[in-house]
mmCIF file of C-alpha atoms in Angstrom:
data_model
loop_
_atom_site.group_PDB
_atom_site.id
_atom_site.type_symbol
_atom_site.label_atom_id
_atom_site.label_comp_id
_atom_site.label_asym_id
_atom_site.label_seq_id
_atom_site.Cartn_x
_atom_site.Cartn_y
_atom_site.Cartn_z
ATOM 1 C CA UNK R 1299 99.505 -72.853 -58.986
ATOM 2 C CA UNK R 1300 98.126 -69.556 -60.518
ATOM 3 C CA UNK R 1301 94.833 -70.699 -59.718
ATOM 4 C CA UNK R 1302 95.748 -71.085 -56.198
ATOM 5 C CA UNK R 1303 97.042 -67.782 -56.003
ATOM 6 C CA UNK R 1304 94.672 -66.422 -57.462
ATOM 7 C CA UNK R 1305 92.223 -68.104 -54.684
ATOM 8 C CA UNK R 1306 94.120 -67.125 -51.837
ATOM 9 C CA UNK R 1307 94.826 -63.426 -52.869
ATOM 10 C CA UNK R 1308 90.822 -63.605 -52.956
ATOM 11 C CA UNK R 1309 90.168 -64.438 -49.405
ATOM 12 C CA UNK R 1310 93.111 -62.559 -47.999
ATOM 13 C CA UNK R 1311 93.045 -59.138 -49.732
ATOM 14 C CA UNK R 1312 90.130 -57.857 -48.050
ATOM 15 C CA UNK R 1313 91.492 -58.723 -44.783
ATOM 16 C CA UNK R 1314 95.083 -56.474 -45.877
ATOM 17 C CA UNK R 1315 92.653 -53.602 -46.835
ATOM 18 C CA UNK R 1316 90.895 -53.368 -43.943
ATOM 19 C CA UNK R 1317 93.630 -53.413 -41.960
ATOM 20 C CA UNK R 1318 94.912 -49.801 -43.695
ATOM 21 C CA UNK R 1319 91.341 -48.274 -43.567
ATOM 22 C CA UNK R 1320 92.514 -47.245 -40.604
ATOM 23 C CA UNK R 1321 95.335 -45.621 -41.688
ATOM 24 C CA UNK R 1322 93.743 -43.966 -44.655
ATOM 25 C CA UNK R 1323 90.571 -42.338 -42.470
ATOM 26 C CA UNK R 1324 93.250 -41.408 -40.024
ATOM 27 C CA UNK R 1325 95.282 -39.463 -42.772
ATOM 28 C CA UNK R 1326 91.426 -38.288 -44.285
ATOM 29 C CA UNK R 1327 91.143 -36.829 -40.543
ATOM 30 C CA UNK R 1328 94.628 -34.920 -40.377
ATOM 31 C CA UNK R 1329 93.700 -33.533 -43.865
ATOM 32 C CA UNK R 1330 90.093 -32.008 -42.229
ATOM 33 C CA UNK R 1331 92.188 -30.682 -38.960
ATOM 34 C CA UNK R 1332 95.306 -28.858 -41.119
ATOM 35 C CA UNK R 1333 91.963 -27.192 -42.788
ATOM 36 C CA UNK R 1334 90.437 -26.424 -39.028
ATOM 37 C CA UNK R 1335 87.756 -28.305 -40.302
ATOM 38 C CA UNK R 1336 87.673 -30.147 -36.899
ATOM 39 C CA UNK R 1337 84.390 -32.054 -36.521
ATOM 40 C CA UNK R 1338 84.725 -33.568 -39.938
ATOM 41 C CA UNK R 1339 88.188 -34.549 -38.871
ATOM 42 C CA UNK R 1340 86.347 -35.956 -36.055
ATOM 43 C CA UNK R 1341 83.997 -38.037 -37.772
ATOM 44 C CA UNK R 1342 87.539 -39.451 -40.303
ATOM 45 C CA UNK R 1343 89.092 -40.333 -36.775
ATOM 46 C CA UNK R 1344 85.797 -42.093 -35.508
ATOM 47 C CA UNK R 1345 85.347 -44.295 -39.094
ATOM 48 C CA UNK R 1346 89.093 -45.012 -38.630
ATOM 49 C CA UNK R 1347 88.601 -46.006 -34.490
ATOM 50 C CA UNK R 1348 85.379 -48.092 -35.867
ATOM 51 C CA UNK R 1349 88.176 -50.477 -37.818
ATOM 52 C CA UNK R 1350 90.392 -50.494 -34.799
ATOM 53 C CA UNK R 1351 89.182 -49.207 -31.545
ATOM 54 C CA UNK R 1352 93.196 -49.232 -30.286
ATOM 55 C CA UNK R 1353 94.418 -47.218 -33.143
ATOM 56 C CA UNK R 1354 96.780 -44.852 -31.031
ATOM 57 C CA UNK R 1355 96.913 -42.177 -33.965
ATOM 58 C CA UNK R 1356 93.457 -41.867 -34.166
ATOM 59 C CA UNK R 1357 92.324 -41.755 -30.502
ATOM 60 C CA UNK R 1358 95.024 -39.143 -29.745
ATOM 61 C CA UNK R 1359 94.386 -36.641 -32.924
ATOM 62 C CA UNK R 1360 90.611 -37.123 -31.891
ATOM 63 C CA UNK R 1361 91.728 -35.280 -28.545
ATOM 64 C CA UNK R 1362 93.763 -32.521 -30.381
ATOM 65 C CA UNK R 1363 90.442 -31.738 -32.368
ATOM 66 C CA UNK R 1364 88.154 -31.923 -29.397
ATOM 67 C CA UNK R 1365 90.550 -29.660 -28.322
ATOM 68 C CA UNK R 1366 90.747 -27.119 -31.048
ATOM 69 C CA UNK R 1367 87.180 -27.425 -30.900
ATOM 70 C CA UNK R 1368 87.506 -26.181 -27.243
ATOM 71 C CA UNK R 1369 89.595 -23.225 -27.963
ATOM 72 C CA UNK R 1370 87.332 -22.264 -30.963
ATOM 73 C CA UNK R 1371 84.304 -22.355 -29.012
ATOM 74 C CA UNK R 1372 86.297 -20.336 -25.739
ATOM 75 C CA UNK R 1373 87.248 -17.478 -28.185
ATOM 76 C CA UNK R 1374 83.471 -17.223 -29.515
ATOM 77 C CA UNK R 1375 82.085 -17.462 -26.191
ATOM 78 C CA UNK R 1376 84.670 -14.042 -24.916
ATOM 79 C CA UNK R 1377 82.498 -12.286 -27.898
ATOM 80 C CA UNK R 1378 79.463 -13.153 -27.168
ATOM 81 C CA UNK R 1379 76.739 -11.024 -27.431
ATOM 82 C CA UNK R 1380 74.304 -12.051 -24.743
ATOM 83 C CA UNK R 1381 75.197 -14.054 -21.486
ATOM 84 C CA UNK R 1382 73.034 -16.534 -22.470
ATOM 85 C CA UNK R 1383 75.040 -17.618 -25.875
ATOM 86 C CA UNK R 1384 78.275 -17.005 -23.647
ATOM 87 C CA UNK R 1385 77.205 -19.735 -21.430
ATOM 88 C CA UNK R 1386 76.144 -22.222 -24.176
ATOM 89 C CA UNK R 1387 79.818 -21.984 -25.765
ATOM 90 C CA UNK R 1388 81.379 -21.926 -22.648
ATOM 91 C CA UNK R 1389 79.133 -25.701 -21.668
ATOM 92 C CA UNK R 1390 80.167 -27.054 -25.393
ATOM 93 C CA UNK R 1391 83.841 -25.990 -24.760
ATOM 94 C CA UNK R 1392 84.080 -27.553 -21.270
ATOM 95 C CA UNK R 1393 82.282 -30.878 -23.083
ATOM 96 C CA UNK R 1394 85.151 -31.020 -25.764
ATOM 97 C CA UNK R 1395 87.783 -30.503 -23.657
ATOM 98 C CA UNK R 1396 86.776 -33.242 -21.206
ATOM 99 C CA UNK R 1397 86.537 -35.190 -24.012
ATOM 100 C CA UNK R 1398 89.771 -34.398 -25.304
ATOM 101 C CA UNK R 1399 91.197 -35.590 -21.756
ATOM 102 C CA UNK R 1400 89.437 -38.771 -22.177
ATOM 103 C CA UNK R 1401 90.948 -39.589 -25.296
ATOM 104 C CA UNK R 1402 94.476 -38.664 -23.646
ATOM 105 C CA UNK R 1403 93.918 -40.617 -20.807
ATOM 106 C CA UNK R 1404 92.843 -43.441 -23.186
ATOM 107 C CA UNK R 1405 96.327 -42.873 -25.424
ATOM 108 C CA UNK R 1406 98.484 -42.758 -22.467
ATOM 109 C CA UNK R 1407 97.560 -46.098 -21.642
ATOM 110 C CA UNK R 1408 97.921 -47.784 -24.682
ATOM 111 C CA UNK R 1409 101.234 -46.103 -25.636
ATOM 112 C CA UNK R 1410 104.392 -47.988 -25.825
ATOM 113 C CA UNK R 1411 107.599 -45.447 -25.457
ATOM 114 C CA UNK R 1412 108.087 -42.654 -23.304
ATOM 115 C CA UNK R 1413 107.476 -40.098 -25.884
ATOM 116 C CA UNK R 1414 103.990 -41.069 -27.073
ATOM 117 C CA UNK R 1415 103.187 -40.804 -22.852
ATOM 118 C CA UNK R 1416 104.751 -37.816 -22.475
ATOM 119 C CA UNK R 1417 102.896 -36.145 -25.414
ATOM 120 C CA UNK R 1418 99.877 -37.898 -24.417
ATOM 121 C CA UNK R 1419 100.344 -36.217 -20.506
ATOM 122 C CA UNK R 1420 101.092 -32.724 -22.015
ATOM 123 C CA UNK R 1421 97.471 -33.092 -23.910
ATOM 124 C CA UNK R 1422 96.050 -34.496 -21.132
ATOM 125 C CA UNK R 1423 97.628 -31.537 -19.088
ATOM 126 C CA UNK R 1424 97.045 -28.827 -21.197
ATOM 127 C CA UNK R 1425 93.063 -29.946 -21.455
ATOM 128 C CA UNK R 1426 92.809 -30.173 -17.747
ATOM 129 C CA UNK R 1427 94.195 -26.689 -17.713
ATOM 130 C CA UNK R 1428 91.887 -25.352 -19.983
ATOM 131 C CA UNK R 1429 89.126 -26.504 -17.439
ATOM 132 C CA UNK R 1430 90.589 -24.832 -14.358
ATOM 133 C CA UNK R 1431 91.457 -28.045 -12.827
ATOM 134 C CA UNK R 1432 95.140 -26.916 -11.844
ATOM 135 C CA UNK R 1433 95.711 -30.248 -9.816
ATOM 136 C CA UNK R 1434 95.222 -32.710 -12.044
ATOM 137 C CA UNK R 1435 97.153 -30.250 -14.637
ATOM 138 C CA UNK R 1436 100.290 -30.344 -12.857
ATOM 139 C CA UNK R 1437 99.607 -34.084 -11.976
ATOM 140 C CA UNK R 1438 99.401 -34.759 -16.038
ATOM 141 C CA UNK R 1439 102.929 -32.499 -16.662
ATOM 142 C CA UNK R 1440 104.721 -34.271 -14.083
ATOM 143 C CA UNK R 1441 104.000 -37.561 -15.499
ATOM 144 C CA UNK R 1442 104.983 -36.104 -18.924
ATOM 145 C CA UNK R 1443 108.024 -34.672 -17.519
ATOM 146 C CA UNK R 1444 108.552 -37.989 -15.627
ATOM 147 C CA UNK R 1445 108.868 -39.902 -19.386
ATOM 148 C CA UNK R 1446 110.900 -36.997 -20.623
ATOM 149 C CA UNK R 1447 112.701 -35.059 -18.059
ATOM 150 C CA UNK R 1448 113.903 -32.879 -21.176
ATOM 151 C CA UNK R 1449 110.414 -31.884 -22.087
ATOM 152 C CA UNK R 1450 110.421 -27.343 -22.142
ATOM 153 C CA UNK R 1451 107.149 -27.112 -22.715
ATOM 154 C CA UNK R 1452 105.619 -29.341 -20.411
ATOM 155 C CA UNK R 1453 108.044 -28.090 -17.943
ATOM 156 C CA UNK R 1454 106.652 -24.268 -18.351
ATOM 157 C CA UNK R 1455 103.254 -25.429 -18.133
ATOM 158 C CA UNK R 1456 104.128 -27.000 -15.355
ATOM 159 C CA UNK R 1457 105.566 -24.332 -13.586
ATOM 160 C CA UNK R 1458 102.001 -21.859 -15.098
ATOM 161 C CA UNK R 1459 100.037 -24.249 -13.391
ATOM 162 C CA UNK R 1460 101.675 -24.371 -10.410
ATOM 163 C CA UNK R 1461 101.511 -20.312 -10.708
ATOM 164 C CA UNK R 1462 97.794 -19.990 -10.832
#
């Protein structure tokens, strides 16, 4: 009987393991983003999305970095020194942050409560903001606001968008 055990613990093991790679690049990844370290928290979300390409955790921190990586590269581009570098960080900001709203759009879908929508929306919201495109901003809040009508923040960026 130990033998058999011993056989079957063999085949199956690796199976259980990979099954929590995921998980542990995931938690490598939020490690790397708490440090602002956000392209090598990136590249931990990617090796975890490689293991399971529906691994909700993993698309939707992916967004959050692309856009932190956004917001970094805005604030370097308002001290730039030439208009040529300006425009550069500017083009690589607008590049994460779409890809930030992919990865929301991609969450939103695959989530199962109201919550993980509505946080995916306010993402997906607050990256379309970032990019100037105020309709589809206040289309992304309402359908966060939609899944929870008690939602403050979504409901002020709501009402910013809406504003500008």
């Amino acid at each position: 009987m130990r033998k058999h055990l011993l056989i079957i613990s063999r085949i199956f093991l690796p199976y259980l393991a990979m099954s929590q790679i995921e998980k542990i690049d995931t938690e490598k990844g939020n490690d790397e983003y708490r440090s602002g370290r956000y392209e090598e928290a990136i590249e931990a979300y990617t090796r975890a999305l490689e293991n399971d390409p529906e691994y909700p955790e993993a698309i939707f921190n992916t967004g959050n970095a692309l856009q932190q990586m956004a917001r970094r590269l805005q604030e370097k581009a308002q001290n730039a020194e030439t208009e040529e570098e300006k425009k550069e960080l500017m083009e690589g900001a607008v590049t994460a942050s779409k890809k930030a709203a992919s990865q929301f759009t991609s969450v939103s879908k695959l989530a199962k409560t109201n919550e993980e929508i509505n946080k995916a929306q306010y993402n997906l919201g607050n990256s379309r903001l970032m990019r100037g495109e105020l309709d589809e901003s206040i289309e992304a809040y309402k359908e966060a606001l939609r899944k929870v009508p008690t939602d403050d923040d979504a409901r002020y960026n709501l009402a910013y968008a809406k504003h500008l």
